[in-house]
PDB file of N, CA, C and O in Angstrom:
ATOM      1  N   MET Y   1     142.480 -34.395 121.509  1.00 95.00           N
ATOM      2  CA  MET Y   1     143.666 -34.939 122.085  1.00 95.00           C
ATOM      3  C   MET Y   1     143.252 -35.896 123.197  1.00 95.00           C
ATOM      4  O   MET Y   1     142.294 -35.649 123.917  1.00 95.00           O
ATOM      5  N   LEU Y   2     144.004 -36.953 123.321  1.00 97.00           N
ATOM      6  CA  LEU Y   2     143.830 -37.890 124.424  1.00 97.00           C
ATOM      7  C   LEU Y   2     145.049 -37.767 125.331  1.00 97.00           C
ATOM      8  O   LEU Y   2     146.189 -37.876 124.859  1.00 97.00           O
ATOM      9  N   VAL Y   3     144.806 -37.523 126.591  1.00 97.00           N
ATOM     10  CA  VAL Y   3     145.877 -37.418 127.584  1.00 97.00           C
ATOM     11  C   VAL Y   3     145.685 -38.551 128.580  1.00 97.00           C
ATOM     12  O   VAL Y   3     144.626 -38.667 129.202  1.00 97.00           O
ATOM     13  N   ALA Y   4     146.704 -39.405 128.712  1.00 97.00           N
ATOM     14  CA  ALA Y   4     146.671 -40.498 129.690  1.00 97.00           C
ATOM     15  C   ALA Y   4     147.833 -40.298 130.655  1.00 97.00           C
ATOM     16  O   ALA Y   4     148.955 -40.021 130.229  1.00 97.00           O
ATOM     17  N   HIS Y   5     147.547 -40.443 131.935  1.00 96.00           N
ATOM     18  CA  HIS Y   5     148.570 -40.134 132.935  1.00 96.00           C
ATOM     19  C   HIS Y   5     148.441 -41.060 134.141  1.00 96.00           C
ATOM     20  O   HIS Y   5     147.344 -41.288 134.640  1.00 96.00           O
ATOM     21  N   GLY Y   6     149.578 -41.573 134.580  1.00 97.00           N
ATOM     22  CA  GLY Y   6     149.622 -42.342 135.817  1.00 97.00           C
ATOM     23  C   GLY Y   6     149.700 -41.390 137.000  1.00 97.00           C
ATOM     24  O   GLY Y   6     150.530 -40.475 137.019  1.00 97.00           O
ATOM     25  N   LEU Y   7     148.848 -41.590 137.976  1.00 96.00           N
ATOM     26  CA  LEU Y   7     148.783 -40.646 139.096  1.00 96.00           C
ATOM     27  C   LEU Y   7     149.953 -40.748 140.065  1.00 96.00           C
ATOM     28  O   LEU Y   7     150.141 -39.863 140.897  1.00 96.00           O
ATOM     29  N   THR Y   8     150.741 -41.822 139.972  1.00 96.00           N
ATOM     30  CA  THR Y   8     151.919 -41.938 140.836  1.00 96.00           C
ATOM     31  C   THR Y   8     153.210 -41.681 140.055  1.00 96.00           C
ATOM     32  O   THR Y   8     154.277 -42.130 140.457  1.00 96.00           O
ATOM     33  N   ASP Y   9     153.104 -40.945 138.978  1.00 95.00           N
ATOM     34  CA  ASP Y   9     154.257 -40.629 138.128  1.00 95.00           C
ATOM     35  C   ASP Y   9     155.263 -39.791 138.917  1.00 95.00           C
ATOM     36  O   ASP Y   9     154.949 -38.691 139.347  1.00 95.00           O
ATOM     37  N   PRO Y  10     156.505 -40.287 139.098  1.00 94.00           N
ATOM     38  CA  PRO Y  10     157.498 -39.527 139.852  1.00 94.00           C
ATOM     39  C   PRO Y  10     158.187 -38.447 139.016  1.00 94.00           C
ATOM     40  O   PRO Y  10     158.855 -37.582 139.558  1.00 94.00           O
ATOM     41  N   ARG Y  11     158.029 -38.488 137.696  1.00 95.00           N
ATOM     42  CA  ARG Y  11     158.715 -37.531 136.821  1.00 95.00           C
ATOM     43  C   ARG Y  11     157.824 -36.365 136.398  1.00 95.00           C
ATOM     44  O   ARG Y  11     158.312 -35.259 136.216  1.00 95.00           O
ATOM     45  N   VAL Y  12     156.546 -36.674 136.159  1.00 94.00           N
ATOM     46  CA  VAL Y  12     155.602 -35.647 135.708  1.00 94.00           C
ATOM     47  C   VAL Y  12     154.421 -35.672 136.666  1.00 94.00           C
ATOM     48  O   VAL Y  12     153.663 -36.637 136.702  1.00 94.00           O
ATOM     49  N   ALA Y  13     154.293 -34.627 137.427  1.00 95.00           N
ATOM     50  CA  ALA Y  13     153.215 -34.560 138.414  1.00 95.00           C
ATOM     51  C   ALA Y  13     151.854 -34.536 137.707  1.00 95.00           C
ATOM     52  O   ALA Y  13     151.722 -33.932 136.644  1.00 95.00           O
ATOM     53  N   PRO Y  14     150.859 -35.201 138.286  1.00 93.00           N
ATOM     54  CA  PRO Y  14     149.534 -35.237 137.653  1.00 93.00           C
ATOM     55  C   PRO Y  14     148.952 -33.857 137.348  1.00 93.00           C
ATOM     56  O   PRO Y  14     148.249 -33.691 136.354  1.00 93.00           O
ATOM     57  N   PHE Y  15     149.261 -32.850 138.157  1.00 95.00           N
ATOM     58  CA  PHE Y  15     148.698 -31.529 137.905  1.00 95.00           C
ATOM     59  C   PHE Y  15     149.185 -30.961 136.571  1.00 95.00           C
ATOM     60  O   PHE Y  15     148.523 -30.101 135.983  1.00 95.00           O
ATOM     61  N   GLU Y  16     150.318 -31.456 136.071  1.00 96.00           N
ATOM     62  CA  GLU Y  16     150.820 -30.953 134.789  1.00 96.00           C
ATOM     63  C   GLU Y  16     149.928 -31.403 133.638  1.00 96.00           C
ATOM     64  O   GLU Y  16     149.639 -30.618 132.723  1.00 96.00           O
ATOM     65  N   SER Y  17     149.473 -32.657 133.660  1.00 96.00           N
ATOM     66  CA  SER Y  17     148.557 -33.091 132.601  1.00 96.00           C
ATOM     67  C   SER Y  17     147.207 -32.405 132.769  1.00 96.00           C
ATOM     68  O   SER Y  17     146.543 -32.077 131.776  1.00 96.00           O
ATOM     69  N   GLU Y  18     146.806 -32.155 134.001  1.00 96.00           N
ATOM     70  CA  GLU Y  18     145.550 -31.446 134.240  1.00 96.00           C
ATOM     71  C   GLU Y  18     145.619 -30.021 133.689  1.00 96.00           C
ATOM     72  O   GLU Y  18     144.634 -29.514 133.145  1.00 96.00           O
ATOM     73  N   GLN Y  19     146.783 -29.391 133.811  1.00 97.00           N
ATOM     74  CA  GLN Y  19     146.956 -28.044 133.262  1.00 97.00           C
ATOM     75  C   GLN Y  19     146.815 -28.050 131.741  1.00 97.00           C
ATOM     76  O   GLN Y  19     146.191 -27.152 131.171  1.00 97.00           O
ATOM     77  N   ILE Y  20     147.392 -29.049 131.092  1.00 97.00           N
ATOM     78  CA  ILE Y  20     147.291 -29.159 129.637  1.00 97.00           C
ATOM     79  C   ILE Y  20     145.834 -29.341 129.230  1.00 97.00           C
ATOM     80  O   ILE Y  20     145.335 -28.676 128.323  1.00 97.00           O
ATOM     81  N   VAL Y  21     145.157 -30.265 129.908  1.00 98.00           N
ATOM     82  CA  VAL Y  21     143.754 -30.540 129.603  1.00 98.00           C
ATOM     83  C   VAL Y  21     142.912 -29.283 129.800  1.00 98.00           C
ATOM     84  O   VAL Y  21     142.114 -28.909 128.923  1.00 98.00           O
ATOM     85  N   ASP Y  22     143.087 -28.601 130.914  1.00 98.00           N
ATOM     86  CA  ASP Y  22     142.319 -27.383 131.196  1.00 98.00           C
ATOM     87  C   ASP Y  22     142.587 -26.295 130.158  1.00 98.00           C
ATOM     88  O   ASP Y  22     141.656 -25.634 129.684  1.00 98.00           O
ATOM     89  N   ALA Y  23     143.852 -26.105 129.798  1.00 98.00           N
ATOM     90  CA  ALA Y  23     144.207 -25.057 128.833  1.00 98.00           C
ATOM     91  C   ALA Y  23     143.594 -25.351 127.464  1.00 98.00           C
ATOM     92  O   ALA Y  23     143.064 -24.439 126.807  1.00 98.00           O
ATOM     93  N   LEU Y  24     143.653 -26.588 127.035  1.00 98.00           N
ATOM     94  CA  LEU Y  24     143.067 -26.941 125.741  1.00 98.00           C
ATOM     95  C   LEU Y  24     141.555 -26.780 125.748  1.00 98.00           C
ATOM     96  O   LEU Y  24     140.970 -26.273 124.789  1.00 98.00           O
ATOM     97  N   ARG Y  25     140.918 -27.191 126.824  1.00 98.00           N
ATOM     98  CA  ARG Y  25     139.461 -27.053 126.915  1.00 98.00           C
ATOM     99  C   ARG Y  25     139.039 -25.588 126.930  1.00 98.00           C
ATOM    100  O   ARG Y  25     138.043 -25.219 126.321  1.00 98.00           O
ATOM    101  N   ARG Y  26     139.808 -24.748 127.612  1.00 98.00           N
ATOM    102  CA  ARG Y  26     139.494 -23.312 127.631  1.00 98.00           C
ATOM    103  C   ARG Y  26     139.567 -22.710 126.227  1.00 98.00           C
ATOM    104  O   ARG Y  26     138.884 -21.743 125.919  1.00 98.00           O
ATOM    105  N   ARG Y  27     140.397 -23.310 125.383  1.00 98.00           N
ATOM    106  CA  ARG Y  27     140.541 -22.835 124.001  1.00 98.00           C
ATOM    107  C   ARG Y  27     139.552 -23.511 123.051  1.00 98.00           C
ATOM    108  O   ARG Y  27     139.612 -23.334 121.847  1.00 98.00           O
ATOM    109  N   GLY Y  28     138.660 -24.317 123.625  1.00 98.00           N
ATOM    110  CA  GLY Y  28     137.609 -24.922 122.822  1.00 98.00           C
ATOM    111  C   GLY Y  28     137.956 -26.249 122.177  1.00 98.00           C
ATOM    112  O   GLY Y  28     137.201 -26.751 121.346  1.00 98.00           O
ATOM    113  N   HIS Y  29     139.087 -26.831 122.558  1.00 96.00           N
ATOM    114  CA  HIS Y  29     139.478 -28.121 121.992  1.00 96.00           C
ATOM    115  C   HIS Y  29     138.828 -29.255 122.773  1.00 96.00           C
ATOM    116  O   HIS Y  29     138.655 -29.160 123.992  1.00 96.00           O
ATOM    117  N   ARG Y  30     138.500 -30.309 122.056  1.00 93.00           N
ATOM    118  CA  ARG Y  30     137.977 -31.501 122.725  1.00 93.00           C
ATOM    119  C   ARG Y  30     139.153 -32.327 123.234  1.00 93.00           C
ATOM    120  O   ARG Y  30     140.081 -32.629 122.480  1.00 93.00           O
ATOM    121  N   VAL Y  31     139.104 -32.659 124.502  1.00 96.00           N
ATOM    122  CA  VAL Y  31     140.181 -33.413 125.140  1.00 96.00           C
ATOM    123  C   VAL Y  31     139.581 -34.529 125.977  1.00 96.00           C
ATOM    124  O   VAL Y  31     138.623 -34.312 126.717  1.00 96.00           O
ATOM    125  N   GLU Y  32     140.154 -35.704 125.837  1.00 96.00           N
ATOM    126  CA  GLU Y  32     139.797 -36.817 126.712  1.00 96.00           C
ATOM    127  C   GLU Y  32     140.957 -37.015 127.668  1.00 96.00           C
ATOM    128  O   GLU Y  32     142.116 -37.013 127.257  1.00 96.00           O
ATOM    129  N   HIS Y  33     140.636 -37.188 128.940  1.00 97.00           N
ATOM    130  CA  HIS Y  33     141.669 -37.288 129.973  1.00 97.00           C
ATOM    131  C   HIS Y  33     141.470 -38.585 130.740  1.00 97.00           C
ATOM    132  O   HIS Y  33     140.443 -38.789 131.376  1.00 97.00           O
ATOM    133  N   LEU Y  34     142.447 -39.443 130.654  1.00 97.00           N
ATOM    134  CA  LEU Y  34     142.403 -40.734 131.330  1.00 97.00           C
ATOM    135  C   LEU Y  34     143.492 -40.754 132.390  1.00 97.00           C
ATOM    136  O   LEU Y  34     144.669 -40.499 132.091  1.00 97.00           O
ATOM    137  N   THR Y  35     143.103 -41.007 133.630  1.00 97.00           N
ATOM    138  CA  THR Y  35     144.095 -41.137 134.699  1.00 97.00           C
ATOM    139  C   THR Y  35     144.055 -42.568 135.227  1.00 97.00           C
ATOM    140  O   THR Y  35     142.987 -43.169 135.348  1.00 97.00           O
ATOM    141  N   ILE Y  36     145.238 -43.071 135.528  1.00 97.00           N
ATOM    142  CA  ILE Y  36     145.380 -44.423 136.054  1.00 97.00           C
ATOM    143  C   ILE Y  36     145.979 -44.291 137.454  1.00 97.00           C
ATOM    144  O   ILE Y  36     147.115 -43.832 137.617  1.00 97.00           O
ATOM    145  N   ALA Y  37     145.208 -44.691 138.447  1.00 96.00           N
ATOM    146  CA  ALA Y  37     145.573 -44.442 139.849  1.00 96.00           C
ATOM    147  C   ALA Y  37     146.859 -45.152 140.271  1.00 96.00           C
ATOM    148  O   ALA Y  37     147.654 -44.604 141.024  1.00 96.00           O
ATOM    149  N   ASP Y  38     147.066 -46.366 139.783  1.00 96.00           N
ATOM    150  CA  ASP Y  38     148.195 -47.160 140.291  1.00 96.00           C
ATOM    151  C   ASP Y  38     149.321 -47.333 139.274  1.00 96.00           C
ATOM    152  O   ASP Y  38     149.962 -48.372 139.212  1.00 96.00           O
ATOM    153  N   GLU Y  39     149.572 -46.286 138.486  1.00 96.00           N
ATOM    154  CA  GLU Y  39     150.694 -46.308 137.545  1.00 96.00           C
ATOM    155  C   GLU Y  39     151.524 -45.054 137.712  1.00 96.00           C
ATOM    156  O   GLU Y  39     151.038 -44.018 138.144  1.00 96.00           O
ATOM    157  N   GLY Y  40     152.783 -45.195 137.315  1.00 95.00           N
ATOM    158  CA  GLY Y  40     153.705 -44.079 137.354  1.00 95.00           C
ATOM    159  C   GLY Y  40     153.991 -43.567 135.959  1.00 95.00           C
ATOM    160  O   GLY Y  40     153.094 -43.324 135.178  1.00 95.00           O
ATOM    161  N   HIS Y  41     155.273 -43.449 135.635  1.00 93.00           N
ATOM    162  CA  HIS Y  41     155.711 -42.922 134.340  1.00 93.00           C
ATOM    163  C   HIS Y  41     155.763 -44.077 133.354  1.00 93.00           C
ATOM    164  O   HIS Y  41     156.755 -44.781 133.249  1.00 93.00           O
ATOM    165  N   GLY Y  42     154.679 -44.276 132.645  1.00 92.00           N
ATOM    166  CA  GLY Y  42     154.529 -45.421 131.747  1.00 92.00           C
ATOM    167  C   GLY Y  42     153.481 -46.358 132.329  1.00 92.00           C
ATOM    168  O   GLY Y  42     153.126 -46.266 133.505  1.00 92.00           O
ATOM    169  N   PHE Y  43     152.984 -47.222 131.493  1.00 95.00           N
ATOM    170  CA  PHE Y  43     151.934 -48.140 131.913  1.00 95.00           C
ATOM    171  C   PHE Y  43     152.488 -49.555 131.836  1.00 95.00           C
ATOM    172  O   PHE Y  43     152.680 -50.087 130.758  1.00 95.00           O
ATOM    173  N   VAL Y  44     152.768 -50.148 132.990  1.00 96.00           N
ATOM    174  CA  VAL Y  44     153.423 -51.450 133.010  1.00 96.00           C
ATOM    175  C   VAL Y  44     152.499 -52.591 133.425  1.00 96.00           C
ATOM    176  O   VAL Y  44     152.728 -53.734 133.043  1.00 96.00           O
ATOM    177  N   LYS Y  45     151.480 -52.274 134.180  1.00 97.00           N
ATOM    178  CA  LYS Y  45     150.555 -53.323 134.619  1.00 97.00           C
ATOM    179  C   LYS Y  45     149.629 -53.678 133.464  1.00 97.00           C
ATOM    180  O   LYS Y  45     149.088 -52.794 132.788  1.00 97.00           O
ATOM    181  N   ARG Y  46     149.446 -54.966 133.254  1.00 98.00           N
ATOM    182  CA  ARG Y  46     148.676 -55.436 132.102  1.00 98.00           C
ATOM    183  C   ARG Y  46     147.286 -54.809 132.030  1.00 98.00           C
ATOM    184  O   ARG Y  46     146.873 -54.315 130.977  1.00 98.00           O
ATOM    185  N   ARG Y  47     146.556 -54.802 133.118  1.00 97.00           N
ATOM    186  CA  ARG Y  47     145.185 -54.264 133.079  1.00 97.00           C
ATOM    187  C   ARG Y  47     145.186 -52.779 132.728  1.00 97.00           C
ATOM    188  O   ARG Y  47     144.274 -52.286 132.063  1.00 97.00           O
ATOM    189  N   ASN Y  48     146.210 -52.069 133.158  1.00 97.00           N
ATOM    190  CA  ASN Y  48     146.289 -50.645 132.840  1.00 97.00           C
ATOM    191  C   ASN Y  48     146.675 -50.421 131.383  1.00 97.00           C
ATOM    192  O   ASN Y  48     146.158 -49.507 130.733  1.00 97.00           O
ATOM    193  N   ARG Y  49     147.570 -51.240 130.863  1.00 97.00           N
ATOM    194  CA  ARG Y  49     147.914 -51.153 129.437  1.00 97.00           C
ATOM    195  C   ARG Y  49     146.680 -51.419 128.588  1.00 97.00           C
ATOM    196  O   ARG Y  49     146.430 -50.723 127.608  1.00 97.00           O
ATOM    197  N   VAL Y  50     145.903 -52.437 128.977  1.00 97.00           N
ATOM    198  CA  VAL Y  50     144.679 -52.739 128.246  1.00 97.00           C
ATOM    199  C   VAL Y  50     143.731 -51.532 128.287  1.00 97.00           C
ATOM    200  O   VAL Y  50     143.148 -51.154 127.257  1.00 97.00           O
ATOM    201  N   ALA Y  51     143.584 -50.914 129.443  1.00 97.00           N
ATOM    202  CA  ALA Y  51     142.699 -49.748 129.567  1.00 97.00           C
ATOM    203  C   ALA Y  51     143.179 -48.594 128.694  1.00 97.00           C
ATOM    204  O   ALA Y  51     142.379 -47.957 127.984  1.00 97.00           O
ATOM    205  N   VAL Y  52     144.470 -48.328 128.708  1.00 97.00           N
ATOM    206  CA  VAL Y  52     145.013 -47.220 127.917  1.00 97.00           C
ATOM    207  C   VAL Y  52     144.911 -47.528 126.429  1.00 97.00           C
ATOM    208  O   VAL Y  52     144.455 -46.683 125.642  1.00 97.00           O
ATOM    209  N   TYR Y  53     145.305 -48.717 126.016  1.00 97.00           N
ATOM    210  CA  TYR Y  53     145.252 -49.055 124.594  1.00 97.00           C
ATOM    211  C   TYR Y  53     143.817 -49.123 124.093  1.00 97.00           C
ATOM    212  O   TYR Y  53     143.538 -48.775 122.943  1.00 97.00           O
ATOM    213  N   THR Y  54     142.890 -49.532 124.926  1.00 97.00           N
ATOM    214  CA  THR Y  54     141.477 -49.516 124.550  1.00 97.00           C
ATOM    215  C   THR Y  54     141.009 -48.079 124.347  1.00 97.00           C
ATOM    216  O   THR Y  54     140.309 -47.773 123.372  1.00 97.00           O
ATOM    217  N   ALA Y  55     141.410 -47.194 125.244  1.00 97.00           N
ATOM    218  CA  ALA Y  55     141.048 -45.775 125.110  1.00 97.00           C
ATOM    219  C   ALA Y  55     141.652 -45.176 123.840  1.00 97.00           C
ATOM    220  O   ALA Y  55     140.990 -44.423 123.120  1.00 97.00           O
ATOM    221  N   VAL Y  56     142.897 -45.525 123.545  1.00 97.00           N
ATOM    222  CA  VAL Y  56     143.554 -45.023 122.330  1.00 97.00           C
ATOM    223  C   VAL Y  56     142.825 -45.540 121.094  1.00 97.00           C
ATOM    224  O   VAL Y  56     142.555 -44.783 120.149  1.00 97.00           O
ATOM    225  N   THR Y  57     142.484 -46.825 121.083  1.00 97.00           N
ATOM    226  CA  THR Y  57     141.781 -47.409 119.944  1.00 97.00           C
ATOM    227  C   THR Y  57     140.441 -46.729 119.715  1.00 97.00           C
ATOM    228  O   THR Y  57     140.093 -46.371 118.578  1.00 97.00           O
ATOM    229  N   ARG Y  58     139.698 -46.521 120.775  1.00 96.00           N
ATOM    230  CA  ARG Y  58     138.396 -45.846 120.655  1.00 96.00           C
ATOM    231  C   ARG Y  58     138.561 -44.404 120.189  1.00 96.00           C
ATOM    232  O   ARG Y  58     137.797 -43.912 119.357  1.00 96.00           O
ATOM    233  N   PHE Y  59     139.560 -43.735 120.730  1.00 96.00           N
ATOM    234  CA  PHE Y  59     139.821 -42.347 120.340  1.00 96.00           C
ATOM    235  C   PHE Y  59     140.138 -42.268 118.853  1.00 96.00           C
ATOM    236  O   PHE Y  59     139.571 -41.446 118.131  1.00 96.00           O
ATOM    237  N   LEU Y  60     141.030 -43.125 118.380  1.00 95.00           N
ATOM    238  CA  LEU Y  60     141.405 -43.106 116.967  1.00 95.00           C
ATOM    239  C   LEU Y  60     140.229 -43.478 116.073  1.00 95.00           C
ATOM    240  O   LEU Y  60     140.027 -42.862 115.023  1.00 95.00           O
ATOM    241  N   ALA Y  61     139.457 -44.451 116.482  1.00 95.00           N
ATOM    242  CA  ALA Y  61     138.289 -44.846 115.698  1.00 95.00           C
ATOM    243  C   ALA Y  61     137.303 -43.688 115.590  1.00 95.00           C
ATOM    244  O   ALA Y  61     136.729 -43.434 114.528  1.00 95.00           O
ATOM    245  N   ARG Y  62     137.090 -42.976 116.697  1.00 93.00           N
ATOM    246  CA  ARG Y  62     136.155 -41.862 116.722  1.00 93.00           C
ATOM    247  C   ARG Y  62     136.621 -40.707 115.832  1.00 93.00           C
ATOM    248  O   ARG Y  62     135.828 -40.054 115.165  1.00 93.00           O
ATOM    249  N   HIS Y  63     137.916 -40.458 115.832  1.00 91.00           N
ATOM    250  CA  HIS Y  63     138.421 -39.253 115.154  1.00 91.00           C
ATOM    251  C   HIS Y  63     139.001 -39.512 113.771  1.00 91.00           C
ATOM    252  O   HIS Y  63     139.085 -38.578 112.975  1.00 91.00           O
ATOM    253  N   LEU Y  64     139.403 -40.733 113.485  1.00 92.00           N
ATOM    254  CA  LEU Y  64     139.973 -41.015 112.171  1.00 92.00           C
ATOM    255  C   LEU Y  64     139.009 -41.726 111.235  1.00 92.00           C
ATOM    256  O   LEU Y  64     139.121 -41.602 110.029  1.00 92.00           O
ATOM    257  N   LEU Y  65     138.070 -42.472 111.805  1.00 87.00           N
ATOM    258  CA  LEU Y  65     137.154 -43.238 110.976  1.00 87.00           C
ATOM    259  C   LEU Y  65     135.812 -42.552 110.795  1.00 87.00           C
ATOM    260  O   LEU Y  65     134.973 -43.041 110.055  1.00 87.00           O
ATOM    261  N   ALA Y  66     135.618 -41.451 111.480  1.00 70.00           N
ATOM    262  CA  ALA Y  66     134.330 -40.735 111.410  1.00 70.00           C
ATOM    263  C   ALA Y  66     134.197 -39.948 110.126  1.00 70.00           C
ATOM    264  O   ALA Y  66     135.071 -39.602 109.450  1.00 70.00           O
TER     265      ALA Y  66
END
């Protein structure tokens, strides 16, 4: 699973995505966790969208094309 989260999200606190990541890892699942310091709920800044979409592309390539 890939989890991407903006650290200034006013709707979903960052610790909530951290809890998901920790719980999945404790169960032996592979999880990638990407945090974006200057984003909130959604990724609106171009450089951050590029970072997230690049991470998604790499994740899908690794897990679907392997």
